[in-house]
XYZ file of C-alpha atoms in Angstrom:
784
model
C 0.474 -0.081 0.211
C 1.718 3.405 -0.835
C 0.890 5.708 2.034
C 1.521 9.635 1.939
C 1.414 11.657 5.665
C 1.118 15.454 5.318
C 2.947 17.011 7.787
C 5.501 15.623 9.853
C 4.683 15.847 13.185
C 4.160 12.918 16.180
C 0.965 12.061 14.318
C 2.612 11.340 10.803
C 6.144 9.883 11.946
C 4.625 7.701 14.526
C 1.692 6.591 11.911
C 4.601 5.937 9.547
C 7.350 4.142 11.505
C 4.419 1.711 12.595
C 2.686 0.595 9.261
C 6.535 -0.038 7.996
C 7.405 -1.778 11.393
C 3.820 -3.781 10.858
C 4.191 -4.721 6.672
C 7.916 -3.639 4.883
C 6.782 -3.695 1.986
C 4.321 -0.995 2.416
C 5.719 2.680 0.767
C 5.650 5.259 3.043
C 6.419 8.928 1.878
C 6.043 11.613 5.069
C 5.868 15.400 4.051
C 6.978 18.162 6.206
C 7.706 21.861 5.199
C 10.462 22.034 8.227
C 14.119 21.281 7.732
C 14.695 18.118 8.813
C 15.502 18.071 12.621
C 14.162 21.077 13.191
C 11.076 21.956 15.112
C 9.242 24.684 17.332
C 8.472 24.184 20.679
C 9.919 23.104 24.388
C 8.825 20.488 25.564
C 5.624 18.207 26.084
C 4.300 15.736 28.351
C 3.061 11.887 28.535
C 1.402 10.138 31.848
C 3.229 6.076 32.158
C -0.107 5.133 30.965
C 0.797 6.872 27.898
C 3.856 5.534 28.176
C 2.650 2.153 28.341
C 0.610 2.495 24.713
C 4.264 3.257 23.173
C 5.812 0.019 24.351
C 3.292 -2.334 23.467
C 3.129 -0.581 19.879
C 7.061 -0.793 19.330
C 9.186 -0.881 22.066
C 12.207 0.258 20.148
C 11.132 3.068 20.120
C 9.478 3.490 23.187
C 12.860 2.531 24.347
C 14.840 5.389 23.139
C 12.086 7.628 24.098
C 11.915 6.323 27.571
C 15.448 6.937 27.630
C 15.113 10.482 27.293
C 12.642 11.095 29.170
C 12.842 13.736 32.160
C 10.623 11.435 34.541
C 8.494 13.198 38.344
C 6.082 12.332 40.497
C 5.362 15.704 42.446
C 2.375 18.314 41.349
C 3.086 21.512 43.482
C 1.249 24.651 43.567
C 2.327 28.345 44.510
C 0.095 30.601 45.553
C 0.575 33.548 47.974
C 3.854 32.359 48.892
C 1.787 28.791 50.528
C 3.387 25.432 48.733
C 1.730 22.192 48.760
C 3.252 19.379 46.796
C 1.318 16.008 46.118
C 3.133 12.851 44.375
C 2.130 10.059 42.776
C 1.172 11.470 39.572
C 4.013 9.326 37.078
C 4.734 12.129 34.341
C 8.168 12.323 31.719
C 8.582 15.599 30.016
C 10.653 15.622 26.919
C 11.854 18.394 24.802
C 9.564 18.755 21.647
C 12.558 18.605 18.861
C 13.901 15.906 20.746
C 10.762 13.574 20.402
C 11.029 14.483 16.588
C 14.037 13.799 16.476
C 14.022 10.110 17.954
C 11.098 9.641 15.596
C 12.145 10.771 12.324
C 15.628 8.787 12.532
C 13.113 5.551 13.469
C 11.248 6.175 10.112
C 14.539 6.523 8.332
C 16.321 3.081 9.751
C 12.792 0.994 8.959
C 13.122 2.656 5.456
C 9.974 5.846 5.073
C 10.963 8.179 3.071
C 10.718 11.526 4.792
C 10.695 14.652 2.352
C 11.193 17.894 4.089
C 10.883 21.497 3.165
C 8.463 20.466 1.042
C 4.788 22.540 1.523
C 2.347 20.490 0.544
C -0.648 21.899 -0.866
C -3.124 19.376 -1.219
C -3.792 15.774 -1.489
C -4.190 16.229 -5.262
C -1.101 15.984 -5.223
C -0.724 12.187 -4.381
C -2.345 10.866 -7.064
C -1.040 7.334 -6.797
C -1.492 7.057 -2.917
C -3.855 4.650 -1.388
C -4.030 6.739 1.733
C -3.379 9.826 2.396
C -2.927 10.528 6.608
C -3.623 14.700 7.300
C -1.595 15.262 10.142
C -0.923 18.324 8.642
C -1.461 20.016 12.212
C -3.629 22.379 14.517
C -5.005 24.439 10.723
C -4.522 22.112 8.829
C -4.919 22.795 5.285
C -6.676 19.464 4.432
C -9.404 19.960 6.519
C -10.105 22.770 5.698
C -10.210 22.092 1.942
C -12.766 19.218 3.272
C -14.602 21.201 5.867
C -17.944 20.073 4.518
C -17.382 16.670 5.290
C -15.459 16.859 7.986
C -17.955 19.883 9.544
C -14.937 21.171 11.814
C -15.702 23.380 14.911
C -13.286 25.588 16.616
C -13.729 27.621 19.849
C -10.630 29.642 20.748
C -10.811 29.826 24.411
C -10.319 32.964 26.618
C -6.492 33.233 27.962
C -3.502 34.529 25.746
C -0.904 32.258 26.678
C 2.599 32.276 25.400
C 4.875 28.976 24.967
C 9.087 30.412 27.231
C 11.904 27.771 28.528
C 13.723 28.194 31.024
C 17.308 26.992 32.594
C 15.151 27.328 36.108
C 15.185 22.763 36.852
C 11.645 21.849 38.647
C 11.849 19.118 39.768
C 7.712 18.656 40.372
C 5.018 19.477 37.740
C 4.470 23.309 38.996
C 1.867 26.037 39.057
C 2.524 28.667 40.156
C -0.427 31.672 40.944
C 0.484 35.133 41.259
C -1.455 38.360 40.927
C -1.436 41.623 40.103
C -3.367 45.134 39.652
C -5.163 44.081 36.515
C -5.830 40.147 37.687
C -3.914 36.718 38.088
C -1.668 35.674 35.760
C -0.733 31.810 35.828
C 2.273 29.621 34.978
C 2.712 26.310 33.814
C 6.500 25.110 34.483
C 8.593 21.085 34.226
C 11.173 20.124 33.671
C 11.969 18.074 30.372
C 15.652 17.937 29.929
C 18.640 18.294 31.752
C 19.102 21.698 32.195
C 15.626 23.318 30.228
C 11.981 23.245 31.423
C 9.317 24.245 29.652
C 7.455 28.498 31.167
C 3.580 28.588 30.324
C 2.384 31.903 31.463
C -1.429 32.127 30.456
C -3.634 34.640 32.030
C -7.275 36.279 30.435
C -7.362 38.296 27.358
C -8.862 41.223 30.037
C -6.306 40.553 31.777
C -3.682 40.135 30.208
C -4.873 43.870 28.242
C -5.149 45.491 30.775
C -1.283 44.784 31.701
C -0.239 45.992 28.474
C 1.360 42.444 27.135
C -0.650 43.530 23.471
C 1.253 46.288 22.981
C 4.861 44.961 24.313
C 7.970 43.596 22.280
C 8.821 40.352 23.030
C 11.951 41.106 25.053
C 9.686 43.401 26.935
C 6.930 40.673 27.587
C 9.430 38.435 28.695
C 10.983 40.482 31.430
C 7.021 41.458 32.679
C 6.884 37.528 33.488
C 10.289 37.144 34.695
C 9.452 39.695 37.585
C 6.014 38.891 38.012
C 7.225 35.000 38.584
C 10.917 36.098 40.251
C 9.542 33.896 43.644
C 9.137 30.453 41.319
C 12.181 31.283 38.962
C 14.714 31.700 41.279
C 16.452 33.599 39.368
C 16.697 31.746 36.291
C 15.987 34.085 33.114
C 13.364 33.055 30.651
C 14.140 32.445 27.429
C 11.596 32.183 23.803
C 12.553 30.242 20.531
C 9.921 32.202 18.532
C 12.010 34.725 16.810
C 9.399 33.958 14.141
C 7.270 35.624 15.694
C 6.711 39.488 16.808
C 5.430 40.887 19.718
C 2.548 40.428 20.702
C 1.788 37.263 18.141
C 3.768 34.938 20.555
C 0.805 35.590 22.909
C -2.018 32.978 21.539
C -5.333 31.870 22.247
C -5.683 27.998 22.376
C -8.430 26.672 19.708
C -10.746 23.190 20.733
C -11.128 21.453 17.769
C -13.476 18.825 17.670
C -14.657 17.010 13.981
C -17.618 15.522 13.291
C -15.960 12.706 10.229
C -12.346 12.267 10.317
C -12.872 10.405 7.428
C -13.100 11.879 2.985
C -13.151 10.124 0.297
C -11.374 12.379 -2.455
C -12.777 9.726 -5.456
C -8.768 8.241 -5.644
C -7.673 7.284 -1.496
C -9.365 7.936 1.331
C -7.973 11.143 3.130
C -7.432 10.619 7.402
C -7.339 13.555 9.706
C -4.969 12.453 12.804
C -3.367 14.519 15.502
C -4.101 18.042 15.718
C -5.906 18.480 12.380
C -9.355 16.161 13.988
C -8.609 17.086 17.525
C -7.202 19.492 19.950
C -7.119 19.209 24.253
C -6.003 21.985 26.391
C -1.850 22.104 27.261
C -3.445 21.978 30.561
C -3.426 18.114 30.888
C -0.659 17.687 28.233
C -2.895 15.518 26.115
C -1.971 17.118 22.639
C 1.024 14.574 21.811
C -0.571 11.958 23.804
C -4.001 11.919 21.772
C -2.000 12.219 18.090
C 0.552 9.132 19.287
C -3.039 7.323 20.724
C -4.042 7.793 16.696
C -1.052 6.562 15.262
C -1.079 3.187 17.085
C -5.363 2.552 16.801
C -4.817 3.174 12.931
C -2.209 1.092 12.710
C -3.556 -1.729 14.691
C -7.209 -1.933 12.426
C -5.660 -1.620 9.719
C -3.586 -4.382 10.684
C -6.629 -6.370 11.811
C -8.536 -6.003 9.140
C -7.350 -8.120 6.496
C -7.243 -5.618 4.074
C -10.379 -4.426 3.991
C -9.340 -0.616 4.731
C -12.941 0.320 4.432
C -13.373 -1.108 7.360
C -10.926 -0.469 8.919
C -10.870 3.272 8.591
C -14.482 2.866 10.125
C -13.324 1.307 13.119
C -10.573 3.522 13.903
C -13.227 6.713 13.854
C -15.672 5.058 16.418
C -13.073 3.761 18.756
C -10.834 7.023 18.694
C -13.485 9.768 18.352
C -15.502 8.864 21.836
C -11.343 8.181 23.124
C -10.865 11.849 22.349
C -14.163 12.894 23.674
C -13.475 11.899 26.843
C -10.029 13.423 26.977
C -11.804 16.838 25.084
C -14.298 16.683 28.031
C -11.444 16.536 30.569
C -9.758 19.162 28.999
C -12.774 21.283 29.154
C -13.173 21.238 32.502
C -9.471 21.899 32.977
C -9.175 24.948 30.459
C -12.365 26.584 32.154
C -10.990 26.549 35.538
C -7.887 28.405 34.308
C -9.443 30.554 32.691
C -11.409 31.124 35.490
C -9.324 30.844 37.926
C -10.238 34.213 40.378
C -13.120 32.035 40.925
C -11.172 29.657 43.291
C -7.828 31.918 43.871
C -10.375 32.854 47.865
C -10.471 29.077 48.887
C -8.307 28.138 51.135
C -4.377 26.994 49.840
C -5.300 23.741 50.381
C -8.660 23.710 48.461
C -7.548 25.992 46.521
C -4.750 22.985 45.241
C -6.833 20.060 45.630
C -9.509 21.877 43.026
C -6.624 22.097 41.049
C -5.537 18.472 40.937
C -9.108 17.473 40.350
C -10.317 20.210 38.014
C -11.013 17.716 34.951
C -13.314 15.654 37.419
C -10.635 12.444 35.769
C -8.372 12.541 38.736
C -11.148 11.734 42.321
C -10.319 11.442 45.630
C -9.893 7.779 45.684
C -7.252 8.116 42.607
C -5.438 10.372 44.370
C -5.483 8.822 47.543
C -4.015 5.739 45.705
C -1.444 7.953 44.838
C -0.397 9.783 47.592
C -1.904 8.427 51.151
C -0.513 11.012 53.160
C -1.034 13.728 51.026
C -4.549 12.951 51.243
C -5.093 11.813 54.765
C -3.367 15.457 55.800
C -5.810 16.911 53.700
C -8.533 15.460 55.116
C -7.468 15.914 58.340
C -7.547 19.791 57.254
C -11.312 19.763 56.458
C -12.711 17.403 59.292
C -10.641 20.590 61.194
C -12.133 22.875 59.400
C -15.720 21.657 60.289
C -15.135 21.770 63.774
C -13.717 18.064 63.733
C -10.644 16.797 65.759
C -9.807 13.615 63.793
C -9.484 10.476 65.927
C -5.634 9.327 65.087
C -5.238 7.157 61.806
C -8.918 7.389 61.455
C -9.842 10.259 58.882
C -12.634 11.513 58.093
C -13.722 11.537 53.837
C -15.369 14.986 52.852
C -18.680 14.033 52.923
C -19.072 12.701 56.436
C -18.481 16.145 57.647
C -20.292 18.628 59.485
C -22.341 20.995 57.435
C -23.938 23.918 58.911
C -26.783 26.959 57.501
C -28.126 28.771 59.805
C -29.765 26.886 62.817
C -29.328 23.486 61.429
C -26.560 21.671 61.477
C -25.956 18.409 59.550
C -23.976 15.007 60.363
C -22.847 14.886 56.879
C -22.822 16.438 53.518
C -25.160 13.319 51.495
C -28.836 14.341 50.589
C -31.747 12.223 49.193
C -33.306 14.396 46.322
C -36.674 14.914 46.351
C -37.991 11.975 43.661
C -41.930 11.977 42.656
C -43.311 8.808 43.132
C -47.029 9.305 42.436
C -48.505 7.969 45.666
C -50.716 10.252 47.943
C -54.051 10.135 47.183
C -55.369 13.552 47.951
C -52.445 14.868 48.460
C -52.013 12.891 51.667
C -48.798 11.317 51.990
C -49.365 7.926 53.835
C -48.189 4.657 54.859
C -45.865 4.562 51.752
C -44.755 8.058 52.236
C -43.497 7.448 55.959
C -41.224 3.835 54.386
C -40.097 5.742 51.533
C -38.664 8.160 53.612
C -38.553 6.875 56.822
C -35.499 4.283 55.062
C -33.782 6.734 53.557
C -33.588 8.788 57.020
C -32.133 5.099 58.831
C -29.751 4.678 55.523
C -27.847 7.291 57.026
C -28.483 10.383 54.678
C -27.328 13.550 56.548
C -30.500 15.146 54.748
C -33.469 13.763 53.494
C -36.005 15.564 50.824
C -39.442 15.084 50.318
C -40.817 14.838 46.571
C -42.434 18.474 45.428
C -44.877 18.840 47.290
C -47.569 21.446 46.136
C -49.510 24.059 47.639
C -52.742 23.883 46.642
C -55.103 20.881 44.122
C -54.395 23.010 40.664
C -50.609 23.055 41.215
C -49.966 18.991 41.281
C -48.026 17.332 38.843
C -51.001 14.343 38.910
C -53.828 13.455 40.861
C -50.679 11.001 43.197
C -48.501 14.289 44.133
C -48.596 15.057 47.608
C -50.055 18.390 48.711
C -50.077 20.329 51.705
C -52.859 22.847 52.276
C -55.206 21.782 54.900
C -55.162 20.064 58.461
C -55.101 16.302 56.677
C -51.578 16.980 54.728
C -50.141 18.491 58.093
C -50.933 15.250 60.290
C -49.569 12.610 57.108
C -46.426 15.131 57.010
C -45.764 15.396 60.701
C -46.219 11.591 61.644
C -43.165 11.119 59.123
C -40.901 13.800 59.862
C -41.447 12.484 63.520
C -40.940 9.720 62.793
C -36.833 11.200 61.263
C -36.387 12.522 64.251
C -37.193 9.852 66.373
C -35.567 7.300 65.192
C -32.648 8.692 62.546
C -29.544 11.061 63.177
C -31.530 13.404 59.416
C -32.992 15.812 59.145
C -36.223 16.256 56.581
C -36.364 18.968 54.148
C -39.445 19.955 52.489
C -40.196 20.840 48.275
C -42.453 23.085 47.439
C -43.385 23.943 44.352
C -45.954 24.358 41.858
C -46.904 22.646 38.552
C -48.160 24.729 36.088
C -47.873 24.079 32.783
C -46.760 20.778 32.769
C -49.558 19.775 35.400
C -52.679 17.649 35.711
C -51.257 15.162 33.912
C -51.518 11.016 34.053
C -48.485 9.348 36.823
C -45.478 8.111 34.185
C -46.787 4.486 34.405
C -50.162 5.251 32.718
C -48.240 7.683 30.114
C -45.153 10.167 31.240
C -46.851 13.517 30.219
C -50.160 13.083 28.666
C -53.395 14.665 30.445
C -55.841 13.455 32.738
C -58.105 11.441 30.615
C -61.034 13.292 32.814
C -61.105 15.623 35.366
C -58.690 17.937 33.930
C -57.705 21.438 35.595
C -57.254 24.710 34.125
C -53.364 25.572 33.920
C -51.084 28.785 34.531
C -48.308 29.481 33.391
C -46.235 32.741 32.756
C -47.547 33.039 29.144
C -49.584 30.365 27.318
C -48.042 27.222 26.246
C -48.347 23.396 25.661
C -45.547 22.073 27.400
C -45.380 18.808 24.605
C -46.289 20.354 21.030
C -49.739 18.682 19.938
C -50.164 16.479 23.577
C -50.251 18.812 26.834
C -53.347 20.385 27.665
C -52.713 24.466 26.967
C -51.651 26.880 30.322
C -52.605 30.085 30.216
C -51.199 33.517 30.782
C -51.170 33.945 35.147
C -53.043 37.211 35.950
C -51.488 39.007 38.799
C -54.756 38.182 41.071
C -53.993 34.490 40.206
C -50.329 35.597 41.100
C -51.718 36.811 44.284
C -53.550 33.442 45.351
C -50.786 31.307 44.099
C -48.326 33.497 46.493
C -50.808 33.131 49.449
C -51.210 29.413 48.686
C -46.962 29.101 49.128
C -46.730 30.835 52.583
C -49.958 28.824 53.781
C -48.213 25.675 53.306
C -44.353 27.726 54.511
C -46.651 27.948 57.793
C -47.517 24.616 57.744
C -44.530 23.009 57.165
C -43.365 24.982 59.910
C -45.866 23.387 62.022
C -45.096 19.970 60.713
C -41.541 20.082 62.391
C -39.460 20.281 58.267
C -35.746 21.540 59.320
C -35.080 23.305 55.801
C -37.408 24.617 53.214
C -37.021 24.247 49.360
C -38.759 26.283 46.829
C -38.764 24.794 43.572
C -38.003 27.204 40.665
C -36.753 24.877 37.582
C -37.608 22.487 35.321
C -40.342 23.946 33.905
C -42.456 23.948 36.479
C -44.530 27.358 37.144
C -42.549 29.848 38.451
C -39.657 28.416 36.081
C -41.746 29.287 33.517
C -41.461 33.108 34.971
C -37.734 32.660 34.791
C -37.056 31.702 31.489
C -36.961 33.180 27.987
C -38.772 29.869 26.233
C -41.220 30.183 28.561
C -41.785 34.045 29.126
C -42.927 35.836 26.344
C -45.219 38.478 28.890
C -44.539 42.227 27.466
C -46.181 43.712 31.105
C -43.849 44.223 34.193
C -42.768 40.138 34.851
C -41.469 39.685 30.927
C -38.321 40.826 29.389
C -35.453 40.990 31.219
C -33.708 38.806 33.537
C -35.009 41.290 36.055
C -38.677 41.430 35.666
C -38.654 37.486 34.672
C -37.252 37.150 38.757
C -39.703 39.193 40.064
C -42.868 36.768 40.858
C -40.227 34.294 41.935
C -38.931 36.713 43.992
C -41.609 38.460 46.047
C -42.828 34.236 46.696
C -39.510 33.431 47.822
C -40.199 36.521 50.031
C -43.264 35.571 51.287
C -41.887 32.683 52.202
C -38.666 33.474 53.928
C -40.520 35.764 56.568
C -43.170 33.070 57.210
C -40.564 30.467 57.760
C -38.528 30.239 61.014
C -35.611 32.028 60.517
C -33.374 29.666 62.099
C -33.621 27.555 59.397
C -32.578 27.904 56.206
C -34.422 27.985 52.717
C -32.708 27.418 49.611
C -34.139 27.628 46.140
C -34.009 24.781 43.357
C -32.260 26.494 39.795
C -32.521 25.225 36.131
C -29.243 26.615 35.614
C -28.943 26.012 31.816
C -31.891 24.831 29.833
C -29.163 23.574 27.121
C -31.563 25.001 24.382
C -30.600 28.321 22.224
C -32.418 31.347 23.004
C -32.586 29.960 26.532
C -30.678 29.899 30.537
C -27.311 29.657 30.308
C -25.024 29.272 32.991
C -24.270 32.915 33.313
C -27.602 33.582 33.541
C -27.806 31.128 36.787
C -25.359 33.550 38.155
C -27.052 35.938 38.404
C -30.535 34.507 39.728
C -28.731 33.014 42.264
C -27.419 36.392 43.332
C -31.543 37.839 43.077
C -32.023 34.824 45.415
C -29.486 35.544 48.054
C -30.033 38.823 48.008
C -33.419 37.948 48.894
C -32.467 35.782 51.708
C -31.732 32.063 50.452
C -29.547 30.153 52.252
C -28.136 27.580 49.283
C -28.589 26.820 45.374
C -29.781 23.921 44.356
C -28.315 23.353 41.003
C -29.842 20.827 38.554
C -31.056 21.918 34.554
C -33.118 20.908 32.198
C -36.309 20.106 31.073
C -37.716 23.284 30.549
C -37.900 22.329 26.819
C -38.553 19.463 25.310
C -35.933 20.263 22.864
C -33.453 20.757 25.048
C -30.183 18.590 24.425
C -28.162 17.910 27.321
C -24.116 17.096 27.124
C -24.464 14.193 29.566
C -21.714 12.477 31.537
C -21.345 11.681 34.933
C -21.237 14.724 37.245
C -22.110 16.832 34.612
C -24.553 19.002 36.412
C -21.727 20.215 38.924
C -19.950 22.539 37.603
C -22.852 24.454 37.941
C -22.766 24.496 41.946
C -19.089 24.743 41.701
C -19.561 28.453 39.838
C -22.212 29.654 41.798
C -20.690 28.932 44.829
C -17.260 30.113 44.266
C -17.868 33.309 41.709
C -21.780 34.065 43.812
C -20.360 33.450 47.709
C -23.606 31.236 48.029
C -23.418 27.622 49.443
C -24.504 25.174 46.293
C -25.653 21.041 46.662
C -24.604 19.458 43.417
C -26.890 16.622 41.423
C -27.073 14.713 38.432
C -25.190 11.606 37.924
C -23.258 11.668 41.226
C -23.135 8.192 42.157
C -20.358 7.145 44.154
C -18.890 8.086 47.266
C -15.747 8.964 45.493
C -17.496 11.482 43.487
C -19.515 13.095 46.445
C -15.756 12.942 48.383
C -14.225 14.930 45.329
C -16.914 17.484 44.627
C -16.907 18.443 49.049
C -13.486 17.885 49.039
C -12.807 20.462 46.078
C -15.532 22.931 47.093
C -17.427 22.419 44.092
C -20.802 22.197 46.214
C -21.155 21.863 49.536
C -24.162 19.311 49.179
C -24.880 16.563 47.202
C -28.189 15.382 46.418
C -28.362 11.539 45.396
C -31.167 10.526 43.532
C -31.254 7.135 41.531
C -28.623 5.344 43.778
C -31.299 5.927 46.501
C -33.984 4.485 44.518
C -31.584 1.546 44.363
C -30.295 1.386 47.441
C -32.144 3.295 50.851
C -28.627 2.983 52.688
C -26.811 4.015 50.076
C -25.117 5.999 51.979
C -24.206 3.619 55.187
C -23.349 1.246 52.211
C -20.425 3.889 50.264
C -19.366 4.544 53.768
C -18.623 0.775 54.335
C -17.154 1.018 50.929
C -14.331 3.241 52.226
C -13.296 1.047 54.711
C -14.842 4.150 57.080
C -16.424 2.137 60.113
C -16.955 5.255 62.739
C -19.968 6.255 60.562
C -23.483 6.076 63.176
C -25.747 2.842 61.811
C -29.435 2.063 63.390
C -28.483 0.260 66.317
C -31.255 -2.638 65.216
C -28.903 -2.879 62.203
C -25.523 -3.496 63.983
C -25.379 -6.421 63.345
C -25.448 -6.732 59.540
C -22.819 -3.527 59.608
C -19.707 -5.998 60.196
C -20.851 -8.474 58.299
C -21.067 -6.020 54.772
C -17.645 -4.172 55.788
C -15.613 -7.573 56.212
C -17.805 -9.153 52.740
C -17.022 -5.432 51.300
C -12.884 -6.493 51.593
C -13.219 -9.695 50.416
C -14.745 -8.361 47.328
C -12.155 -6.032 46.981
C -9.447 -8.293 47.464
C -11.035 -10.747 44.752
C -11.060 -8.487 42.581
C -7.680 -7.033 42.783
C -5.855 -10.817 42.398
C -8.270 -11.532 39.201
C -7.861 -8.747 37.414
C -3.447 -8.201 38.299
C -3.459 -4.648 38.694
C -2.090 -3.000 40.997
C -4.515 -0.522 43.225
C -3.078 2.724 41.270
C -3.769 0.952 38.227
C -7.502 -0.329 38.906
C -8.565 3.323 39.885
C -6.655 5.174 37.209
C -8.671 2.623 34.322
C -11.683 3.570 36.980
C -11.574 7.148 36.041
C -10.789 6.628 32.330
C -6.686 8.017 33.586
């Protein structure tokens, strides 16, 4: 097969040598515009896992690369004079030029034809090629030429950064943060050979411009960076090797590249994107070169096992790599956004700031960190516990999820919340035996706070006839019975969520037809503006009049008073998911032209009126929260930027915590799902607004809860579906962690030790069966 690689970067060179090694009969040419053994850039970083992939693909090349690597285990974070270090991370640095030289020499040894100082204008220059690899980099001409096929999406990120070098030798991957009168700058530094380190300086665009770097020449900019990071550089100078760039041109914005497809048939041969031409991943997780090399490994593997069926091989390549790349890009997006918004986190205590940085991508978890550096995590858990007023016992660190949380006059024993989950099992709105068992079991299961499902302040506020209410004495008595049980029999606290279904009301229970109107007995629907939640299916709602707003507000206040009489510890107002109050907030559902429509300030007017009236009626020593949809996931709807403003408005009205959910406002929504996918909303609101938050959505295990709480991304974690499957989820997760200092109901204590022993046996058996170290297993589970 005749193969041409357009672009002599890591992707093109490595694919060429792997294919030549696979079958020496292949005629392979690599066309590169630069001179032989010439390149730009400083060092690149690989994880130990990537090195394992290289070793499996070609031991000889891997051996040469390994021999040239500078290896380190530690990450150090420097901020405000404090230096925090953790180990066990397993990174390697190598000069980009050294890496390319190794790959070039290896290609020559194997018989690959290298053509330098040749600018390939397009794939038509190679009419006899059987396969063309477009490894022509970030600004790929081939990708641009066939953009209608590849459908690239290029997102220029918000920070400016510059690649510099220094002869300061860093013995850890170092992140340094410095404040100026214009804002925060950060540096990413790592050693890649015997006497040189990469030193990347980065700042948000507005900070960069305010500092005047957009008008400085290269020497002035380098001098500025040397002064700013003098404490990190210890007197060493900074160097640039971008002689071809002038002034501010050396400061660039990172382009995130995503392509819908990676293969184009030009009528003669397939043209395949590889490396930066196909995708990019932010340098803060060091994955650009990793992705390029792993692209090459996978395509060579797919061709090798395809028995000559190139079409199938290319389809397999795209199917496998697109998924793996998406995982990396999602992690890189999280990491990018963390650094773009570092000013959001700098007021965290230094230990928590460092932990937040380490776990920013959501790929490195609490337990993964523990396996990397047990002493660091134990010390950090001790710090968190003491910050929460706990004096940990020697050798018995407290997992972050089991630290107490205080809001107003209420203290929760831990950070786990049973989400409000609709059960549709009431008659005339009265909670009875089912809810006593349902909520009572979950209170006994160890959660710190148990939420009753959305409860309605009037009969016409219900979603279905099976929804609970709190508008009369019978319902109050039913709730008081449940609250009294929780208080008498468990250490949990219990919360009530009040909400009005609005345009999503008067429907059947889900198992009889979700979102379908009742066959008979429907009640009129209210909303901010007339709407039909499910087009052609739902009943139409009508726009509320002012008199109806006052009536609904008073209904909420009446239910608030009943909730206080029933003894609830916590009250939440539901302003999310397209229900009545949400219909006012979202521009998708509020088309009013009066004082309750238009601007966000106006759209919030009625929900805030209801909240203030409830807050006035609710005991001052008890907390109140608000659930919001922090993202409508529809163009023109609520965005995370809006969510920050919404949170500020409720905070000013006396709200103590924002329960950060999203979506369910429109059937046109297109959420980006994934583990903990809504946690970034809680993170941003907590650390930008300065109000407590609750994270919810695809949080499934204790490791995730510990990571969220420890990083300061949220104060509480609401767990929904796992609590449906296991009422004792919290106690079970404690046993999985090996944390035994947790209170069980005394009636169940005989099961505690048995569960703990069984889980320990299962864990040991799994480790032995897999033949992996604990760290390897954790990395595999996290996709690291």
